[in-house]
PDB file of C-alpha atoms in Angstrom:
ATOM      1  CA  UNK A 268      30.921 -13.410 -82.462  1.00  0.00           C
ATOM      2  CA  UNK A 269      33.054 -10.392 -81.385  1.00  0.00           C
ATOM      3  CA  UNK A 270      33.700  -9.528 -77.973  1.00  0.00           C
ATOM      4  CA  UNK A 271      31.283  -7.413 -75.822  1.00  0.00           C
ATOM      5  CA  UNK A 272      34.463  -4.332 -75.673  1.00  0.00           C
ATOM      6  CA  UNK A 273      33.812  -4.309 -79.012  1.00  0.00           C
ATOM      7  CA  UNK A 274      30.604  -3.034 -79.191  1.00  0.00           C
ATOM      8  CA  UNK A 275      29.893  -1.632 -75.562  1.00  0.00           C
ATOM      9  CA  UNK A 276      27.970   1.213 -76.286  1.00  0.00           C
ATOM     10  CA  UNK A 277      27.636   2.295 -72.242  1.00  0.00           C
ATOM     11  CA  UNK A 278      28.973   5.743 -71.947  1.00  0.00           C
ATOM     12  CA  UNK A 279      29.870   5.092 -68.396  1.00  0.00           C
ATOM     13  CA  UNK A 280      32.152   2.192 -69.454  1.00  0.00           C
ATOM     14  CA  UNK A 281      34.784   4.372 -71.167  1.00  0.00           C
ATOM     15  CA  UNK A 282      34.293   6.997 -68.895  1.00  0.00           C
ATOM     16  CA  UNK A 283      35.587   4.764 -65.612  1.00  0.00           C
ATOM     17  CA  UNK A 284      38.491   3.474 -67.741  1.00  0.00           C
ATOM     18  CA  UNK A 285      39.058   7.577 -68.270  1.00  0.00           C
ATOM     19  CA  UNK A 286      38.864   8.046 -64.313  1.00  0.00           C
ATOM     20  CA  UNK A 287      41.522   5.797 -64.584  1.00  0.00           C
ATOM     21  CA  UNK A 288      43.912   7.203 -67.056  1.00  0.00           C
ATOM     22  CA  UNK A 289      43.799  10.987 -65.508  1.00  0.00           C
ATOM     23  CA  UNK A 290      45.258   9.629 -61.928  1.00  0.00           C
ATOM     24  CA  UNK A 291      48.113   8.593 -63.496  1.00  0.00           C
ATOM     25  CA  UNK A 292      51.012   9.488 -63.532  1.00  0.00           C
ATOM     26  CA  UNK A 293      50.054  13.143 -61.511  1.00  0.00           C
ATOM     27  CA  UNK A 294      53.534  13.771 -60.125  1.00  0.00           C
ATOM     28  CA  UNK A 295      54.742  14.408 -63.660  1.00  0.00           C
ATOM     29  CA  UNK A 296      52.428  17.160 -63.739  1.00  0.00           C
ATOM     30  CA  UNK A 297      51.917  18.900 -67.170  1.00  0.00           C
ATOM     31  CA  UNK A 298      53.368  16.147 -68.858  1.00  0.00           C
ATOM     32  CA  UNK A 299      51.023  13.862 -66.932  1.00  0.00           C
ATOM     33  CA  UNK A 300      47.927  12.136 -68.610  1.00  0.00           C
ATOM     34  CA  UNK A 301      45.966  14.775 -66.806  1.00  0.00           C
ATOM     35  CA  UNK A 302      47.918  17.450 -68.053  1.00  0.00           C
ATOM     36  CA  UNK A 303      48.265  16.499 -71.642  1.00  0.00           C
ATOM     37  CA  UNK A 304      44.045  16.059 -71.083  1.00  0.00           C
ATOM     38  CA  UNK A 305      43.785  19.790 -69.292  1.00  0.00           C
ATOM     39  CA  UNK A 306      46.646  20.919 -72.575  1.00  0.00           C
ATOM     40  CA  UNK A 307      43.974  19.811 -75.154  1.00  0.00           C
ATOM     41  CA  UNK A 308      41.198  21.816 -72.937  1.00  0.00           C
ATOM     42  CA  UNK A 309      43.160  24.804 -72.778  1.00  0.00           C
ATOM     43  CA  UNK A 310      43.095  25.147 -76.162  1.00  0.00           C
ATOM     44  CA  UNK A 311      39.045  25.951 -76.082  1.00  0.00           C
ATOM     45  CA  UNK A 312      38.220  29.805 -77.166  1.00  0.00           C
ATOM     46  CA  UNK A 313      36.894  31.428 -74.260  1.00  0.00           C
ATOM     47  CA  UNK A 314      37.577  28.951 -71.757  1.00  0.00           C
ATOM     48  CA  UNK A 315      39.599  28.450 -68.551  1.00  0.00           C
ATOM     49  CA  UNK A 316      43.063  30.000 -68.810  1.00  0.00           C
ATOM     50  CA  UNK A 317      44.891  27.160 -68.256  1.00  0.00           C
ATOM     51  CA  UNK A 318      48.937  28.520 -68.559  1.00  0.00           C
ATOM     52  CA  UNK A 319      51.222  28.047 -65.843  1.00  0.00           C
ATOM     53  CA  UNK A 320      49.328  25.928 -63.662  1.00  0.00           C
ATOM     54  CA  UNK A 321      50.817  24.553 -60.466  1.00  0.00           C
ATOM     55  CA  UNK A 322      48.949  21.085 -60.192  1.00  0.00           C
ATOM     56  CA  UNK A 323      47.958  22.144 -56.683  1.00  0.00           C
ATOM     57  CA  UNK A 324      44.557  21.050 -55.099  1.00  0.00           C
ATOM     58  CA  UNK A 325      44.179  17.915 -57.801  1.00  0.00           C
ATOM     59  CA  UNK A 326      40.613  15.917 -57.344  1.00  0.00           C
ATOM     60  CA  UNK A 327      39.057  14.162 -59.804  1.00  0.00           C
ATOM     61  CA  UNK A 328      35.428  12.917 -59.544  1.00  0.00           C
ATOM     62  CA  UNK A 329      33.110  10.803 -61.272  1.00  0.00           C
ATOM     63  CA  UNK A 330      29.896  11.332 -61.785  1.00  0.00           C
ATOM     64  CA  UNK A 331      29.618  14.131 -58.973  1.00  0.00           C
ATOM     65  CA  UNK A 332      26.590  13.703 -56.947  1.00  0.00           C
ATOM     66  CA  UNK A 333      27.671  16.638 -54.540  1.00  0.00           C
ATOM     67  CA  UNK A 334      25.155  19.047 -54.033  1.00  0.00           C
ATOM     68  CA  UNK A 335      22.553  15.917 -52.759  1.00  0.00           C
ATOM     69  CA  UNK A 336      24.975  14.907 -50.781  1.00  0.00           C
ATOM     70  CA  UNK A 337      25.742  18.075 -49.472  1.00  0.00           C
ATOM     71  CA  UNK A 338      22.086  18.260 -47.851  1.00  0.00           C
ATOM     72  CA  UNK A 339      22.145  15.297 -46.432  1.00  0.00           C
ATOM     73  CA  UNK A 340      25.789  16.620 -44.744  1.00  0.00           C
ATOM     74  CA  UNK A 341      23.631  19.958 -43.439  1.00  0.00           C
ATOM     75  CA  UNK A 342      21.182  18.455 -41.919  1.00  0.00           C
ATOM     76  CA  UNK A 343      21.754  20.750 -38.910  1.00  0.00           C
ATOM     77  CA  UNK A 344      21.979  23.588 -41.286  1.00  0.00           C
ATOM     78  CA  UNK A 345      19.684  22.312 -43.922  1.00  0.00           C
ATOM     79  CA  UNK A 346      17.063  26.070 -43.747  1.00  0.00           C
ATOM     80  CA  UNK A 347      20.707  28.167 -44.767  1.00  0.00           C
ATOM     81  CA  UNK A 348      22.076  25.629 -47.162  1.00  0.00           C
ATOM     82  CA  UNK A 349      18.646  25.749 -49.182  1.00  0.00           C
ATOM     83  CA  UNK A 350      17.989  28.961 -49.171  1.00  0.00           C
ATOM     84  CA  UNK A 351      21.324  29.666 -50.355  1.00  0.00           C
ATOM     85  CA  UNK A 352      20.913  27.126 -53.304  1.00  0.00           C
ATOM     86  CA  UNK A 353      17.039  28.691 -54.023  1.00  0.00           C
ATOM     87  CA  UNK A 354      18.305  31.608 -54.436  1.00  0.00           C
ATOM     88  CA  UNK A 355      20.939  30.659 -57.065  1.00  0.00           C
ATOM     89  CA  UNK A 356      18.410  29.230 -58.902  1.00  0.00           C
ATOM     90  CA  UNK A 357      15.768  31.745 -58.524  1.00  0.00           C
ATOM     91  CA  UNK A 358      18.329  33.482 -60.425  1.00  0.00           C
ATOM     92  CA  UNK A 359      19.105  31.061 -62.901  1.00  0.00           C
ATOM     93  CA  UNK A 360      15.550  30.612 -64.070  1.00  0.00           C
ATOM     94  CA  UNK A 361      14.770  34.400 -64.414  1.00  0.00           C
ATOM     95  CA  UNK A 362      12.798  34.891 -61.278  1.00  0.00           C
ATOM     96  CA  UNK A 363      14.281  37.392 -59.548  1.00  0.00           C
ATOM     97  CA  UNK A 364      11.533  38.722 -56.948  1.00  0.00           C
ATOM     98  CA  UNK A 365      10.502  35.236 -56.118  1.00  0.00           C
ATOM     99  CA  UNK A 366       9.665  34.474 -52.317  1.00  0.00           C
ATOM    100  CA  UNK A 367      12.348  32.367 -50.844  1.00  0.00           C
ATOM    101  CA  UNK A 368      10.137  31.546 -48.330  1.00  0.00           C
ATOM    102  CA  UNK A 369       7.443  29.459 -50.003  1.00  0.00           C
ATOM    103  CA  UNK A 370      10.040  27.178 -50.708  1.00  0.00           C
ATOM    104  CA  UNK A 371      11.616  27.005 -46.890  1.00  0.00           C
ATOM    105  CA  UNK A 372       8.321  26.437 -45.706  1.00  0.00           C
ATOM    106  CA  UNK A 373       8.578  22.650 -47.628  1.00  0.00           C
ATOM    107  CA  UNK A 374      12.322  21.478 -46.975  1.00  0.00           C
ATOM    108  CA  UNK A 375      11.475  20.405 -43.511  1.00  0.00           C
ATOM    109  CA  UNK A 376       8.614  17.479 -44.859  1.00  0.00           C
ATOM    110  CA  UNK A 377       9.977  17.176 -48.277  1.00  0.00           C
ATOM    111  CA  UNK A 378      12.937  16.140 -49.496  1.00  0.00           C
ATOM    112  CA  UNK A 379      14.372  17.474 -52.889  1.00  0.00           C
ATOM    113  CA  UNK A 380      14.408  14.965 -54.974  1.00  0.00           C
ATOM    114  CA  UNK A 381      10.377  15.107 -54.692  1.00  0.00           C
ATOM    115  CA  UNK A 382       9.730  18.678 -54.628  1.00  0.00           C
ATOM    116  CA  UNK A 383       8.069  18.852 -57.782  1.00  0.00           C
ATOM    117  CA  UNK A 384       5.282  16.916 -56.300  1.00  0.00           C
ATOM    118  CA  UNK A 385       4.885  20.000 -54.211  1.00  0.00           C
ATOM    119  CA  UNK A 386       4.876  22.573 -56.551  1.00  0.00           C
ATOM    120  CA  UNK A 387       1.110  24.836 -56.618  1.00  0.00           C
ATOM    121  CA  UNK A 388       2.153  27.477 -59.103  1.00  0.00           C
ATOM    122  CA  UNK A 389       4.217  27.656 -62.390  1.00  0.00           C
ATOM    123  CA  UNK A 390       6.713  30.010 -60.609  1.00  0.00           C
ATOM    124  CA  UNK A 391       7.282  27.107 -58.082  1.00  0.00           C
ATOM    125  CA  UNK A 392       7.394  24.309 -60.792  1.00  0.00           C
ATOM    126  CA  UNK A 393      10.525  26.000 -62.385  1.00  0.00           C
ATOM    127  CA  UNK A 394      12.521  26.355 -58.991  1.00  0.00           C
ATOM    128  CA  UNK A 395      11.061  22.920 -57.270  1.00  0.00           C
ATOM    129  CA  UNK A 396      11.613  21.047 -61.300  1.00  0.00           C
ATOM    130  CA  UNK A 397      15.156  22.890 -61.648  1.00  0.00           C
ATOM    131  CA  UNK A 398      16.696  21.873 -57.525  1.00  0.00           C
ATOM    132  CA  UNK A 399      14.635  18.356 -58.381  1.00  0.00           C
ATOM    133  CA  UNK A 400      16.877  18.096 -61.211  1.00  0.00           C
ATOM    134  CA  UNK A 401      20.174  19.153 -59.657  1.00  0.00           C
ATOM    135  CA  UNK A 402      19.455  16.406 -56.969  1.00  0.00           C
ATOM    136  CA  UNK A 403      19.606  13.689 -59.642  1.00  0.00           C
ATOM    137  CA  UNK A 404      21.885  14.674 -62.092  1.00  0.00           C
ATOM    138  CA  UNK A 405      25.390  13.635 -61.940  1.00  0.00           C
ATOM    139  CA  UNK A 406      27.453  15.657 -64.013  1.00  0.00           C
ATOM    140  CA  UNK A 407      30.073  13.084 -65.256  1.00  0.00           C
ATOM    141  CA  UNK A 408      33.354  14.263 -64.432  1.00  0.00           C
ATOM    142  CA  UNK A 409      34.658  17.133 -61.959  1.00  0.00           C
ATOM    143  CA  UNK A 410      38.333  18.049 -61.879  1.00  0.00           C
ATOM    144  CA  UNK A 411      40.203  20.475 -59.537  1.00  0.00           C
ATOM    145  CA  UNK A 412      43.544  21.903 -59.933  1.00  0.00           C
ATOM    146  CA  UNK A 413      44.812  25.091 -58.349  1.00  0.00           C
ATOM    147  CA  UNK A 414      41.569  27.662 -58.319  1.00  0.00           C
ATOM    148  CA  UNK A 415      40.049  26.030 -61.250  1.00  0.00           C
ATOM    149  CA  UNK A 416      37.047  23.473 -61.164  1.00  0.00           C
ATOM    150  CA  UNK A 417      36.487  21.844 -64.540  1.00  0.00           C
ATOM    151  CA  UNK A 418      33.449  19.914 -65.384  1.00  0.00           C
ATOM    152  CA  UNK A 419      33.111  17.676 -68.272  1.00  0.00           C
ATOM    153  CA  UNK A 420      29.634  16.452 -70.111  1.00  0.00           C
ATOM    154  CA  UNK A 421      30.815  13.493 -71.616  1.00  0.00           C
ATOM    155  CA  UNK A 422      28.845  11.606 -74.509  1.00  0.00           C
ATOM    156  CA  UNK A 423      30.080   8.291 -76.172  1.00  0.00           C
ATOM    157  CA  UNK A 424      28.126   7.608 -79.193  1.00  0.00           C
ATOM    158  CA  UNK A 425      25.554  10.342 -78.595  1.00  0.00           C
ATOM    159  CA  UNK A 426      25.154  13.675 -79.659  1.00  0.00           C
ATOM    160  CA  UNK A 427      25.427  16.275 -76.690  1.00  0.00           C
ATOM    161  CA  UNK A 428      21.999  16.994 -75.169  1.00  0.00           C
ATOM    162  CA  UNK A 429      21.556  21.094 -75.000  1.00  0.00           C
ATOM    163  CA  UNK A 430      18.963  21.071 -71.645  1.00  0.00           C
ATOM    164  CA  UNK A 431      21.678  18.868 -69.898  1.00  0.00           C
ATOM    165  CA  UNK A 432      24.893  20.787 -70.706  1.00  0.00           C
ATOM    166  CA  UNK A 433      22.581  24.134 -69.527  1.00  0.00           C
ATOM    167  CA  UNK A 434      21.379  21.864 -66.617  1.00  0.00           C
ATOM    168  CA  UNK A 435      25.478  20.515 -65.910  1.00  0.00           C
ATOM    169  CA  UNK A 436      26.026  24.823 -66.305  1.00  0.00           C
ATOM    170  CA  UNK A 437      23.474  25.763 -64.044  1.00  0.00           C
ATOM    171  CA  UNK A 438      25.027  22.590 -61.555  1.00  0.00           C
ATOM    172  CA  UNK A 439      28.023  24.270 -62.133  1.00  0.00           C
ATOM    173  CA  UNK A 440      27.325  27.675 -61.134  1.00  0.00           C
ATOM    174  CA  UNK A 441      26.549  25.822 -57.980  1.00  0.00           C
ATOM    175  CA  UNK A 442      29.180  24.046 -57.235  1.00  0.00           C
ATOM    176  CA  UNK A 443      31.640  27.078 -57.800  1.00  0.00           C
ATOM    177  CA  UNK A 444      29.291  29.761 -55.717  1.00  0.00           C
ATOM    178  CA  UNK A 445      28.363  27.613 -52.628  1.00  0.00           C
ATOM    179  CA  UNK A 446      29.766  24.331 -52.309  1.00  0.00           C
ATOM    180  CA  UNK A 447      33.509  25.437 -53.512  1.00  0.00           C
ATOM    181  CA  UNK A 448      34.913  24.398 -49.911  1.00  0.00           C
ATOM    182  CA  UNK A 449      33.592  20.864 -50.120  1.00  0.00           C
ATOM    183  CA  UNK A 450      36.112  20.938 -53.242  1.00  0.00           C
ATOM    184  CA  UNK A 451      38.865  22.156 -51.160  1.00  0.00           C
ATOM    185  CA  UNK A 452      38.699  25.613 -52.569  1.00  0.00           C
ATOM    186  CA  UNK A 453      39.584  28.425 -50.379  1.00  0.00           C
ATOM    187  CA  UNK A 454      37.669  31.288 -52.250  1.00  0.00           C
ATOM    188  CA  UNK A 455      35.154  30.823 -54.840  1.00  0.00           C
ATOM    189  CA  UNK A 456      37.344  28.796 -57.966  1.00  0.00           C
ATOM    190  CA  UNK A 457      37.063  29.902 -61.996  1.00  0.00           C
ATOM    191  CA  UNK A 458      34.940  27.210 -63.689  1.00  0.00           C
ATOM    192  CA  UNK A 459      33.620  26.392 -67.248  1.00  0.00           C
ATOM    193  CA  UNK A 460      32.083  23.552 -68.617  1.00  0.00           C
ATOM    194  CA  UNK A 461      33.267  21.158 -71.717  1.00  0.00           C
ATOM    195  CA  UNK A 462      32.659  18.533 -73.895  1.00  0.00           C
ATOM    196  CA  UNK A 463      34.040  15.359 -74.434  1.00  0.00           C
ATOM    197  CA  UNK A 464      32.642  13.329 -77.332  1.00  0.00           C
ATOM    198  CA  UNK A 465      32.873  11.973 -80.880  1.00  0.00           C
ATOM    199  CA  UNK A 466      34.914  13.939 -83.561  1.00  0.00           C
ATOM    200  CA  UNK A 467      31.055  14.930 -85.319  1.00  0.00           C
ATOM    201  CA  UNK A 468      29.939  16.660 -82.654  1.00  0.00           C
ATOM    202  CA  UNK A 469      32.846  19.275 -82.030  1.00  0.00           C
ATOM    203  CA  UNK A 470      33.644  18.508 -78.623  1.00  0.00           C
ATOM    204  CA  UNK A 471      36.369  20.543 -76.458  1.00  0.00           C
ATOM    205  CA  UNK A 472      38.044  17.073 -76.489  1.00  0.00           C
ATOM    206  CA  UNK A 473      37.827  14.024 -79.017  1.00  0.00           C
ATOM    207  CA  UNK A 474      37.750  10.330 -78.016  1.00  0.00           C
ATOM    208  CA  UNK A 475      40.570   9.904 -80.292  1.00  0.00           C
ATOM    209  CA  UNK A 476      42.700  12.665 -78.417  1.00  0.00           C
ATOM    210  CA  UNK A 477      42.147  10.752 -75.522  1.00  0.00           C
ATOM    211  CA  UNK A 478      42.820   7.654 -76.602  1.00  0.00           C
ATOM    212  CA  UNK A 479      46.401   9.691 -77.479  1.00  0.00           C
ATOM    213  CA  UNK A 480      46.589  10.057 -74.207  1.00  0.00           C
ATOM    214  CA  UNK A 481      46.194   6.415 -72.578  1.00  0.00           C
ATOM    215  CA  UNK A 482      48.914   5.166 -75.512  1.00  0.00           C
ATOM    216  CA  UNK A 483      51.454   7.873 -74.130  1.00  0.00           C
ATOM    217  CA  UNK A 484      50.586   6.297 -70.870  1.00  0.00           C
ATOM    218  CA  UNK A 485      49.895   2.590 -70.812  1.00  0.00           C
ATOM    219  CA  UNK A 486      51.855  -0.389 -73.065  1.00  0.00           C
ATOM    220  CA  UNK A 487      49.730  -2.438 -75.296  1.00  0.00           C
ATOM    221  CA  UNK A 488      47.730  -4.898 -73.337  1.00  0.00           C
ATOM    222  CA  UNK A 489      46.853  -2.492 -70.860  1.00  0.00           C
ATOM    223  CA  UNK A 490      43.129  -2.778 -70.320  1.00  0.00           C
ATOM    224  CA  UNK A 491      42.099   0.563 -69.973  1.00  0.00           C
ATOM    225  CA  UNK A 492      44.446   1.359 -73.243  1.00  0.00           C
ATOM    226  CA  UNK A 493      42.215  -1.578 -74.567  1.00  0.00           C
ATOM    227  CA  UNK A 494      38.646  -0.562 -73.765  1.00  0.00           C
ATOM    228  CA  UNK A 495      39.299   2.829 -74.951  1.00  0.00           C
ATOM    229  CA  UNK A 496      40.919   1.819 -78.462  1.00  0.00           C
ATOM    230  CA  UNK A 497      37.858  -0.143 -79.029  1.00  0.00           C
ATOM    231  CA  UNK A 498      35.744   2.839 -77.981  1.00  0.00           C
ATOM    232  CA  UNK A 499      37.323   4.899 -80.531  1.00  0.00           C
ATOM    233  CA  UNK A 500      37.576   1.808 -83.280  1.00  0.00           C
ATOM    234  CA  UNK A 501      33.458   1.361 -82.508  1.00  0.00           C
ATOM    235  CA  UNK A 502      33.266   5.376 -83.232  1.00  0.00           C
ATOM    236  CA  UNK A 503      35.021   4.689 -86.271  1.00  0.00           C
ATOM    237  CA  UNK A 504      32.406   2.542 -87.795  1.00  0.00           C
ATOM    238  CA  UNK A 505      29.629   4.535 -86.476  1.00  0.00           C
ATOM    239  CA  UNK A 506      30.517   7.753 -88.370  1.00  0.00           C
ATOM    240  CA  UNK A 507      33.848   7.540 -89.809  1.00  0.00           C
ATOM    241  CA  UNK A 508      35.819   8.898 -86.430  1.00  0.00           C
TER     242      UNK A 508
END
């Protein structure tokens, strides 16, 4: 019977073994795993401009739970912080004219994660449904660097899912226009969203590129260079990687 690394489907699997590979190595900079990952990104039409970065302000995250954590941080401040976010996503869902205030009214008996429950009106569903899905979602990798916050939807063997990534946007958006300090920003950061997946699915960044990556970095045996050569090896006889 072959080993379970060879046929671990579990997305998060290969994605801690990717936490891994990006923090090393980060005094070499551009020619760090994390640069020669950010490289490949830059190379995305329309995306982050990426040139002459200074590899200032580095944090990576995994599976970035911020903006529920972020209320619970408030608490003395919660009525600011939430209006704040409702009004992003007032925004975001085409609402503009809705009344802040019927949602203020409920933050003091109800947390997030269950305002749906409290939602009277269709207008209220969308804003309670969208913050009730912020508060779960964890968006699986954030990475700073200078005044740049990246954020990467990652899929292993799936295809990408298109109410997430506008979901992981939306979170985004977020993150960027209100919660930028918590990243160590000092003024609001450039952002974008990519992909990281299988070959078939046209990702910003392949699997195999990253598996590129951890065999620039690590020596055969390594266990990380391991888990992801069978990652891209299972890929392979999926759909022909």
């Amino acid at each position: 019977m072959p080993h379970y690394d060879k046929y671990n489907r579990e997305e998060r699997a290969i994605c801690s073994h990717l936490f891994r590979l990006l923090h090393e190595n980060l005094d070499l900079k551009k020619n760090s795993s994390l640069g020669q990952f950010l490289e490949i990104l830059s190379r995305t039409k329309d995306g982050i401009n990426m040139t002459d970065l200074k590899f200032e302000n580095i944090g990576i995250y995994s599976e970035v739970s911020i903006i529920r954590d972020a209320f619970k941080n408030r608490k003395s401040n919660i009525d600011s912080f939430m209006s704040k976010l409702s009004k992003i996503v007032v925004v975001q869902e085409g609402l503009n004219g809705f009344d802040i205030n019927q949602i203020l009214k409920e933050i003091k008996s109800t947390h997030p994660s269950k305002f749906k429950q409290r939602a009277d009106t269709e207008n209220k569903r969308k804003v309670f449904g969208t913050i009730q899905g912020m508060f779960n979602a964890k968006p699986d990798l954030a990475i700073t660097i200078d005044n740049k916050l990246i954020v990467i939807e990652a899929k292993f063997t799936e295809a990408f899912d298109e109410v997430q990534m506008k979901r992981t946007r939306n979170i985004a958006e977020v993150w960027a226009s209100l919660l930028y300090e918590d990243f160590g920003f000092t003024k609001k950061p450039e952002y974008d969203v990519y992909k990281l997946g299988a070959k078939k699915y046209r990702p910003n960044i392949k699997w195999t590129e990253v598996l590129d990556i951890a065999r620039n970095t690590y020596r055969n045996g390594d266990r990380t260079l391991s888990s992801i050569e069978n990652g891209v090896n299972l890929l392979k006889e999926i759909n022909g990687e």
